[in-house]
Amino acid sequence: MSRVNTVLGPVAAEELGVVAVHEHIGYGMPGSELDSRWWKTPEERYEETVPKLRRFHEHGRPYGGGTFVDATGICNGRDVDYYRSLSTKTGVHIVACTGFVGGDTALPFFSRASVEYLADQFVHEITVGIGGTGARAGVIKVGVSRGGRMTDLDKRIYRAAARAALSTGVPVLTHLAIDAENAIAIFREEALPLDRVLFGHADDGVNAAKTRDTWIAEQGGRVGFDTFGYETELDDPPFWARPRKERLEHFLRFVERHPGSALASADANCSPLGWPGVKGHTVNYIFEDLMPDLRAAGVDEATITRLFVDDPADFLSIHD
Amino acid sequence: MTLSSSADNPHVNTVLGPVPPDELGVVAIHETLLSVVPGAEHAFDLAVDRAQVFESVAAKLRDFREQGGGTVVDSSGMFHGRDVPLYEALSRSTGVHVVASTGMGPEGMLGGYFLTPQTNPPTPWPAERFADLFALELTAGMVVPRVERRGTAGLVATAATRSGMTATDESLFRGAAHAAVSTGTPLSIRYGNDAVSDLEVACTAGLPAGRVVVGGLDRADAVASAAALEVARRGAYVGVDHVGAQDDVHVADAERVALVIQLVEAGFGNRVLLSSSATGVAVGHPGNDVPFAAVLATFVPLLRAHGLGDDDVRQILVDNPAGLLSVRPPDRA
């Protein structure tokens, strides 16, 4: 039986529908909760978030549903009780993660921890639950700290994630795919098959040129084109924005050469927690912009279904 | 009691509101009610029973009160377990005044929001931003993260990295000093590897040394370099604040007594502050079992045995902390 941990419990992978594989209900760097400039009332949070998820759910109907993978790390404002209420009220499947966006988002308690402790933390959140919520994590988040190279702490987290992925069967999702040689060396040492790893943000404006996407695919890894919508054409683009056409062509080239290795997402925040966010950019970019762009470029429906339904279902399924 | 017009009267900001300085009684100037290593709240194997935490800390505060204590200062800043509603309830329940602190540090205890912000490049926060963050806790209230602000911090607290002040530590110190100056609030620092030079950094924002307590001056390295005397000479308060500690870092109580006697004999009795750096409840680190009352129960008798009189003791335990903690409106600082 293929199953995926959502915040409301395991569901069959066949039920996921269209998967937005790298998104955020709300993301903030650790400590941003101390800065009240970002605070919003729960009323505002729901008001900003629910319509986006409801729309996502409606878009997903023809595919049998919609699944939102929240890639917000343990210390980045992950709020599983809130996700559960959102999922219940909107019908969107929400998959929460364990792990950290990068070593530089792991707070001191975890930055001092051993590989063994970190692995225990991840396994517990995957098999028992996150805090007192009872919800189990469905993916493990890891990532490269700011600066372009994996730090020692990043490496400890990758190693712990590999061990937890191997023992629980859930996949690993990375923030950034730069310095992939070091990452892949760790996954190989731990004997984690590389198709259980989605090397993310291979498409962003800062890192695309530094990311060995083809090489990663050749090693057997999956490659995430998951910052769709962060475009230089926006009124106020973030520093990782990229020209829309350039990203799309990059994606199309890659999918043609490596069918089955690519997954796509928008990395949008429904309601950002510790940064302004990007106005108008939502998870629905996938349906409202990306899919039309793909169709206009001649991508057929079977490929679209594969990209957004079948391959992510295979990736997210717990591999016992 | 609380004052109707706090800005016009000398006062100390406690979690239950402003209190006249002469009502504080014996003050433990550097303690922690609830000490949580940042991130430990997410640890899979650490369950925090809030009722149990309350009971444990309340018992220690009652003991402090029974031994003659009046006020406990929670000096671990805004990001190491500080829980304002809990502290309010503890103060109400035990009758002990609780002064909470704003501030953070050292660098290694900060969240990524301050160290690798979502900018390109990810430049750590400068002093001005820390100053604004801390000053808001002194004017608009202390944060209950993403929920509300309540009470007013009575102290700004920061610390430098043990191996030496980093660039971000320096931003923290300057920001903390700026917030202290602009609000008339005192500053508590824990030095890195050079107490005197760290004090100089704290005083560069225009903060008089007399508004600063330098903590940890009973560390063995500080005692070896006679840092306490130099700190006192410069007009800052000397924090002899690990009374009862038995570890490799600090001197033992016998040497601590000698340090205090030396300071008093040198004419710096009006600069000495005593405390025990006790952790009421510790989460994510071992903490210690030292009571908040360690100074009163075991250390003061030692001081008396070495010739300190009632006036000296009262000055150190009551008058000095009241002077430090009194808010000085900026226009009459």
mmCIF file of N, CA and C in Angstrom, chain B residues 219-315:
data_model
loop_
_atom_site.group_PDB
_atom_site.id
_atom_site.type_symbol
_atom_site.label_atom_id
_atom_site.label_comp_id
_atom_site.label_asym_id
_atom_site.label_seq_id
_atom_site.Cartn_x
_atom_site.Cartn_y
_atom_site.Cartn_z
ATOM 1 N N ARG B 219 34.480 34.906 37.622
ATOM 2 C CA ARG B 219 35.123 33.875 36.802
ATOM 3 C C ARG B 219 36.608 33.855 37.141
ATOM 4 N N ALA B 220 37.204 32.692 37.069
ATOM 5 C CA ALA B 220 38.612 32.557 37.488
ATOM 6 C C ALA B 220 39.520 33.489 36.687
ATOM 7 N N ASP B 221 39.238 33.640 35.382
ATOM 8 C CA ASP B 221 40.113 34.491 34.579
ATOM 9 C C ASP B 221 39.977 35.964 34.968
ATOM 10 N N ALA B 222 38.768 36.365 35.364
ATOM 11 C CA ALA B 222 38.581 37.756 35.790
ATOM 12 C C ALA B 222 39.280 38.014 37.118
ATOM 13 N N VAL B 223 39.184 37.027 38.007
ATOM 14 C CA VAL B 223 39.836 37.192 39.309
ATOM 15 C C VAL B 223 41.350 37.255 39.112
ATOM 16 N N ALA B 224 41.860 36.418 38.222
ATOM 17 C CA ALA B 224 43.306 36.400 37.977
ATOM 18 C C ALA B 224 43.797 37.737 37.426
ATOM 19 N N SER B 225 42.960 38.396 36.641
ATOM 20 C CA SER B 225 43.408 39.663 36.044
ATOM 21 C C SER B 225 42.930 40.881 36.836
ATOM 22 N N ALA B 226 42.328 40.627 38.001
ATOM 23 C CA ALA B 226 41.828 41.731 38.846
ATOM 24 C C ALA B 226 40.873 42.637 38.073
ATOM 25 N N ALA B 227 40.072 42.037 37.223
ATOM 26 C CA ALA B 227 39.164 42.827 36.383
ATOM 27 C C ALA B 227 38.139 43.582 37.214
ATOM 28 N N ALA B 228 37.701 42.982 38.320
ATOM 29 C CA ALA B 228 36.647 43.610 39.119
ATOM 30 C C ALA B 228 37.076 45.002 39.598
ATOM 31 N N LEU B 229 38.294 45.121 40.053
ATOM 32 C CA LEU B 229 38.785 46.417 40.551
ATOM 33 C C LEU B 229 38.761 47.467 39.448
ATOM 34 N N GLU B 230 39.196 47.076 38.262
ATOM 35 C CA GLU B 230 39.248 48.037 37.164
ATOM 36 C C GLU B 230 37.837 48.433 36.713
ATOM 37 N N VAL B 231 36.951 47.446 36.702
ATOM 38 C CA VAL B 231 35.554 47.729 36.345
ATOM 39 C C VAL B 231 34.960 48.717 37.345
ATOM 40 N N ALA B 232 35.208 48.479 38.620
ATOM 41 C CA ALA B 232 34.693 49.375 39.666
ATOM 42 C C ALA B 232 35.324 50.759 39.549
ATOM 43 N N ARG B 233 36.588 50.800 39.271
ATOM 44 C CA ARG B 233 37.304 52.072 39.120
ATOM 45 C C ARG B 233 36.664 52.913 38.019
ATOM 46 N N ARG B 234 36.170 52.221 37.000
ATOM 47 C CA ARG B 234 35.546 52.953 35.883
ATOM 48 C C ARG B 234 34.092 53.324 36.166
ATOM 49 N N GLY B 235 33.622 52.926 37.343
ATOM 50 C CA GLY B 235 32.291 53.380 37.745
ATOM 51 C C GLY B 235 31.167 52.415 37.471
ATOM 52 N N ALA B 236 31.472 51.262 36.890
ATOM 53 C CA ALA B 236 30.418 50.274 36.627
ATOM 54 C C ALA B 236 30.199 49.401 37.864
ATOM 55 N N TYR B 237 29.069 48.740 37.881
ATOM 56 C CA TYR B 237 28.802 47.788 38.944
ATOM 57 C C TYR B 237 29.524 46.474 38.645
ATOM 58 N N VAL B 238 29.987 45.849 39.733
ATOM 59 C CA VAL B 238 30.738 44.603 39.635
ATOM 60 C C VAL B 238 29.801 43.447 39.988
ATOM 61 N N GLY B 239 29.522 42.602 39.013
ATOM 62 C CA GLY B 239 28.652 41.462 39.279
ATOM 63 C C GLY B 239 29.452 40.259 39.761
ATOM 64 N N VAL B 240 29.348 40.005 41.053
ATOM 65 C CA VAL B 240 29.906 38.768 41.608
ATOM 66 C C VAL B 240 28.703 37.841 41.708
ATOM 67 N N ASP B 241 28.447 37.135 40.611
ATOM 68 C CA ASP B 241 27.094 36.597 40.457
ATOM 69 C C ASP B 241 27.034 35.091 40.219
ATOM 70 N N HIS B 242 28.044 34.389 40.710
ATOM 71 C CA HIS B 242 27.964 32.928 40.659
ATOM 72 C C HIS B 242 28.156 32.325 42.045
ATOM 73 N N VAL B 243 27.583 33.022 43.034
ATOM 74 C CA VAL B 243 27.667 32.523 44.411
ATOM 75 C C VAL B 243 27.088 31.105 44.455
ATOM 76 N N GLY B 244 27.839 30.225 45.069
ATOM 77 C CA GLY B 244 27.365 28.847 45.195
ATOM 78 C C GLY B 244 27.782 27.951 44.046
ATOM 79 N N ALA B 245 28.341 28.547 42.979
ATOM 80 C CA ALA B 245 28.742 27.720 41.837
ATOM 81 C C ALA B 245 29.960 26.879 42.187
ATOM 82 N N GLN B 246 29.921 25.644 41.763
ATOM 83 C CA GLN B 246 31.082 24.776 41.937
ATOM 84 C C GLN B 246 31.396 24.192 40.576
ATOM 85 N N ASP B 247 32.278 24.855 39.850
ATOM 86 C CA ASP B 247 32.610 24.393 38.512
ATOM 87 C C ASP B 247 34.053 24.792 38.192
ATOM 88 N N ASP B 248 34.453 24.506 36.962
ATOM 89 C CA ASP B 248 35.845 24.781 36.582
ATOM 90 C C ASP B 248 36.054 26.213 36.113
ATOM 91 N N VAL B 249 34.962 26.910 35.929
ATOM 92 C CA VAL B 249 35.054 28.243 35.324
ATOM 93 C C VAL B 249 35.195 29.339 36.372
ATOM 94 N N HIS B 250 34.486 29.168 37.487
ATOM 95 C CA HIS B 250 34.426 30.227 38.492
ATOM 96 C C HIS B 250 35.243 29.874 39.722
ATOM 97 N N VAL B 251 35.626 30.920 40.469
ATOM 98 C CA VAL B 251 36.322 30.669 41.728
ATOM 99 C C VAL B 251 35.316 30.135 42.756
ATOM 100 N N ALA B 252 35.823 29.569 43.826
ATOM 101 C CA ALA B 252 34.951 29.050 44.877
ATOM 102 C C ALA B 252 34.536 30.195 45.807
ATOM 103 N N ASP B 253 33.560 29.908 46.661
ATOM 104 C CA ASP B 253 33.026 30.965 47.517
ATOM 105 C C ASP B 253 34.093 31.599 48.412
ATOM 106 N N ALA B 254 35.061 30.822 48.849
ATOM 107 C CA ALA B 254 36.104 31.392 49.712
ATOM 108 C C ALA B 254 36.840 32.517 48.987
ATOM 109 N N GLU B 255 37.189 32.277 47.732
ATOM 110 C CA GLU B 255 37.872 33.331 46.971
ATOM 111 C C GLU B 255 36.916 34.461 46.616
ATOM 112 N N ARG B 256 35.660 34.090 46.457
ATOM 113 C CA ARG B 256 34.633 35.098 46.151
ATOM 114 C C ARG B 256 34.497 36.076 47.319
ATOM 115 N N VAL B 257 34.537 35.516 48.533
ATOM 116 C CA VAL B 257 34.491 36.374 49.729
ATOM 117 C C VAL B 257 35.682 37.326 49.708
ATOM 118 N N ALA B 258 36.851 36.782 49.419
ATOM 119 C CA ALA B 258 38.059 37.614 49.404
ATOM 120 C C ALA B 258 37.921 38.726 48.374
ATOM 121 N N LEU B 259 37.311 38.404 47.239
ATOM 122 C CA LEU B 259 37.130 39.405 46.180
ATOM 123 C C LEU B 259 36.234 40.543 46.666
ATOM 124 N N VAL B 260 35.147 40.179 47.329
ATOM 125 C CA VAL B 260 34.212 41.204 47.809
ATOM 126 C C VAL B 260 34.875 42.064 48.883
ATOM 127 N N ILE B 261 35.563 41.418 49.806
ATOM 128 C CA ILE B 261 36.243 42.177 50.879
ATOM 129 C C ILE B 261 37.254 43.144 50.267
ATOM 130 N N GLN B 262 37.976 42.652 49.283
ATOM 131 C CA GLN B 262 38.981 43.493 48.626
ATOM 132 C C GLN B 262 38.317 44.730 47.998
ATOM 133 N N LEU B 263 37.188 44.510 47.342
ATOM 134 C CA LEU B 263 36.483 45.630 46.690
ATOM 135 C C LEU B 263 35.988 46.630 47.730
ATOM 136 N N VAL B 264 35.424 46.110 48.818
ATOM 137 C CA VAL B 264 34.907 47.003 49.865
ATOM 138 C C VAL B 264 36.059 47.798 50.473
ATOM 139 N N GLU B 265 37.158 47.131 50.737
ATOM 140 C CA GLU B 265 38.306 47.813 51.355
ATOM 141 C C GLU B 265 38.905 48.855 50.421
ATOM 142 N N ALA B 266 38.759 48.624 49.125
ATOM 143 C CA ALA B 266 39.280 49.597 48.166
ATOM 144 C C ALA B 266 38.302 50.755 47.956
ATOM 145 N N GLY B 267 37.201 50.728 48.709
ATOM 146 C CA GLY B 267 36.248 51.831 48.605
ATOM 147 C C GLY B 267 35.171 51.621 47.561
ATOM 148 N N PHE B 268 35.043 50.396 47.086
ATOM 149 C CA PHE B 268 34.062 50.133 46.025
ATOM 150 C C PHE B 268 32.852 49.330 46.524
ATOM 151 N N GLY B 269 32.578 49.443 47.809
ATOM 152 C CA GLY B 269 31.398 48.759 48.348
ATOM 153 C C GLY B 269 30.120 49.199 47.656
ATOM 154 N N ASN B 270 30.139 50.410 47.110
ATOM 155 C CA ASN B 270 28.935 50.907 46.435
ATOM 156 C C ASN B 270 28.834 50.433 44.983
ATOM 157 N N ARG B 271 29.751 49.562 44.584
ATOM 158 C CA ARG B 271 29.723 49.038 43.207
ATOM 159 C C ARG B 271 29.453 47.538 43.152
ATOM 160 N N VAL B 272 29.420 46.882 44.296
ATOM 161 C CA VAL B 272 29.343 45.414 44.302
ATOM 162 C C VAL B 272 27.890 44.932 44.237
ATOM 163 N N LEU B 273 27.641 43.962 43.397
ATOM 164 C CA LEU B 273 26.349 43.290 43.341
ATOM 165 C C LEU B 273 26.573 41.791 43.457
ATOM 166 N N LEU B 274 25.692 41.133 44.226
ATOM 167 C CA LEU B 274 25.834 39.694 44.432
ATOM 168 C C LEU B 274 24.629 38.959 43.870
ATOM 169 N N SER B 275 24.895 37.802 43.297
ATOM 170 C CA SER B 275 23.808 36.958 42.813
ATOM 171 C C SER B 275 24.369 35.566 42.576
ATOM 172 N N SER B 276 23.508 34.643 42.151
ATOM 173 C CA SER B 276 23.980 33.264 42.061
ATOM 174 C C SER B 276 23.770 32.629 40.682
ATOM 175 N N SER B 277 23.205 33.369 39.739
ATOM 176 C CA SER B 277 22.956 32.806 38.403
ATOM 177 C C SER B 277 22.243 31.456 38.493
ATOM 178 N N ALA B 278 21.299 31.389 39.384
ATOM 179 C CA ALA B 278 20.529 30.152 39.533
ATOM 180 C C ALA B 278 19.536 30.017 38.381
ATOM 181 N N THR B 279 19.259 28.779 38.017
ATOM 182 C CA THR B 279 18.236 28.520 37.008
ATOM 183 C C THR B 279 17.046 27.878 37.712
ATOM 184 N N GLY B 280 15.942 28.602 37.767
ATOM 185 C CA GLY B 280 14.746 28.075 38.430
ATOM 186 C C GLY B 280 14.354 26.734 37.842
ATOM 187 N N VAL B 281 14.121 26.737 36.534
ATOM 188 C CA VAL B 281 13.931 25.496 35.773
ATOM 189 C C VAL B 281 14.744 25.644 34.497
ATOM 190 N N ALA B 282 15.503 24.624 34.158
ATOM 191 C CA ALA B 282 16.303 24.653 32.935
ATOM 192 C C ALA B 282 15.761 23.617 31.957
ATOM 193 N N VAL B 283 15.666 24.011 30.687
ATOM 194 C CA VAL B 283 15.194 23.100 29.641
ATOM 195 C C VAL B 283 16.225 23.093 28.518
ATOM 196 N N GLY B 284 16.716 21.909 28.188
ATOM 197 C CA GLY B 284 17.667 21.800 27.090
ATOM 198 C C GLY B 284 19.104 21.978 27.516
ATOM 199 N N HIS B 285 19.323 22.216 28.797
ATOM 200 C CA HIS B 285 20.689 22.254 29.343
ATOM 201 C C HIS B 285 20.595 21.887 30.813
ATOM 202 N N PRO B 286 21.717 21.550 31.442
ATOM 203 C CA PRO B 286 21.633 21.013 32.796
ATOM 204 C C PRO B 286 21.145 22.020 33.839
ATOM 205 N N GLY B 287 21.392 23.312 33.612
ATOM 206 C CA GLY B 287 21.038 24.275 34.651
ATOM 207 C C GLY B 287 21.838 24.021 35.910
ATOM 208 N N ASN B 288 21.321 24.470 37.047
ATOM 209 C CA ASN B 288 22.015 24.188 38.307
ATOM 210 C C ASN B 288 20.992 24.083 39.429
ATOM 211 N N ASP B 289 21.438 23.597 40.561
ATOM 212 C CA ASP B 289 20.535 23.423 41.704
ATOM 213 C C ASP B 289 20.730 24.499 42.755
ATOM 214 N N VAL B 290 21.382 25.593 42.358
ATOM 215 C CA VAL B 290 21.649 26.650 43.330
ATOM 216 C C VAL B 290 20.337 27.370 43.632
ATOM 217 N N PRO B 291 20.054 27.613 44.917
ATOM 218 C CA PRO B 291 18.824 28.343 45.240
ATOM 219 C C PRO B 291 18.980 29.849 44.982
ATOM 220 N N PHE B 292 17.844 30.518 44.696
ATOM 221 C CA PHE B 292 17.896 31.975 44.556
ATOM 222 C C PHE B 292 18.412 32.623 45.849
ATOM 223 N N ALA B 293 18.239 31.914 46.946
ATOM 224 C CA ALA B 293 18.613 32.462 48.248
ATOM 225 C C ALA B 293 20.065 32.163 48.619
ATOM 226 N N ALA B 294 20.873 31.667 47.672
ATOM 227 C CA ALA B 294 22.250 31.267 48.009
ATOM 228 C C ALA B 294 23.023 32.414 48.660
ATOM 229 N N VAL B 295 22.856 33.618 48.141
ATOM 230 C CA VAL B 295 23.601 34.754 48.693
ATOM 231 C C VAL B 295 23.209 34.980 50.146
ATOM 232 N N LEU B 296 21.900 35.004 50.404
ATOM 233 C CA LEU B 296 21.420 35.287 51.759
ATOM 234 C C LEU B 296 21.748 34.150 52.727
ATOM 235 N N ALA B 297 21.566 32.930 52.260
ATOM 236 C CA ALA B 297 21.655 31.794 53.176
ATOM 237 C C ALA B 297 23.087 31.410 53.497
ATOM 238 N N THR B 298 23.970 31.477 52.511
ATOM 239 C CA THR B 298 25.313 30.953 52.764
ATOM 240 C C THR B 298 26.421 31.977 52.595
ATOM 241 N N PHE B 299 26.215 32.960 51.706
ATOM 242 C CA PHE B 299 27.327 33.841 51.373
ATOM 243 C C PHE B 299 27.428 35.022 52.332
ATOM 244 N N VAL B 300 26.284 35.615 52.690
ATOM 245 C CA VAL B 300 26.313 36.753 53.613
ATOM 246 C C VAL B 300 26.928 36.360 54.970
ATOM 247 N N PRO B 301 26.579 35.192 55.501
ATOM 248 C CA PRO B 301 27.253 34.788 56.758
ATOM 249 C C PRO B 301 28.777 34.726 56.615
ATOM 250 N N LEU B 302 29.244 34.291 55.438
ATOM 251 C CA LEU B 302 30.699 34.268 55.223
ATOM 252 C C LEU B 302 31.265 35.690 55.217
ATOM 253 N N LEU B 303 30.545 36.592 54.563
ATOM 254 C CA LEU B 303 31.010 37.982 54.513
ATOM 255 C C LEU B 303 31.074 38.584 55.919
ATOM 256 N N ARG B 304 30.039 38.305 56.703
ATOM 257 C CA ARG B 304 30.023 38.836 58.078
ATOM 258 C C ARG B 304 31.181 38.263 58.886
ATOM 259 N N ALA B 305 31.429 36.992 58.682
ATOM 260 C CA ALA B 305 32.530 36.352 59.411
ATOM 261 C C ALA B 305 33.868 36.976 59.043
ATOM 262 N N HIS B 306 33.914 37.582 57.848
ATOM 263 C CA HIS B 306 35.147 38.250 57.438
ATOM 264 C C HIS B 306 35.103 39.743 57.707
ATOM 265 N N GLY B 307 34.160 40.148 58.540
ATOM 266 C CA GLY B 307 34.212 41.518 59.043
ATOM 267 C C GLY B 307 33.292 42.515 58.375
ATOM 268 N N LEU B 308 32.482 42.087 57.426
ATOM 269 C CA LEU B 308 31.571 43.042 56.794
ATOM 270 C C LEU B 308 30.427 43.363 57.755
ATOM 271 N N GLY B 309 30.116 44.633 57.895
ATOM 272 C CA GLY B 309 29.068 45.044 58.824
ATOM 273 C C GLY B 309 27.718 45.158 58.144
ATOM 274 N N ASP B 310 26.707 45.473 58.983
ATOM 275 C CA ASP B 310 25.338 45.577 58.475
ATOM 276 C C ASP B 310 25.208 46.609 57.356
ATOM 277 N N ASP B 311 25.896 47.731 57.515
ATOM 278 C CA ASP B 311 25.761 48.789 56.510
ATOM 279 C C ASP B 311 26.309 48.339 55.165
ATOM 280 N N ASP B 312 27.452 47.670 55.215
ATOM 281 C CA ASP B 312 28.050 47.168 53.969
ATOM 282 C C ASP B 312 27.112 46.151 53.307
ATOM 283 N N VAL B 313 26.602 45.253 54.109
ATOM 284 C CA VAL B 313 25.735 44.197 53.573
ATOM 285 C C VAL B 313 24.494 44.813 52.959
ATOM 286 N N ARG B 314 23.909 45.753 53.680
ATOM 287 C CA ARG B 314 22.696 46.407 53.159
ATOM 288 C C ARG B 314 23.003 47.164 51.863
ATOM 289 N N GLN B 315 24.140 47.812 51.848
ATOM 290 C CA GLN B 315 24.501 48.536 50.627
ATOM 291 C C GLN B 315 24.575 47.582 49.430
#
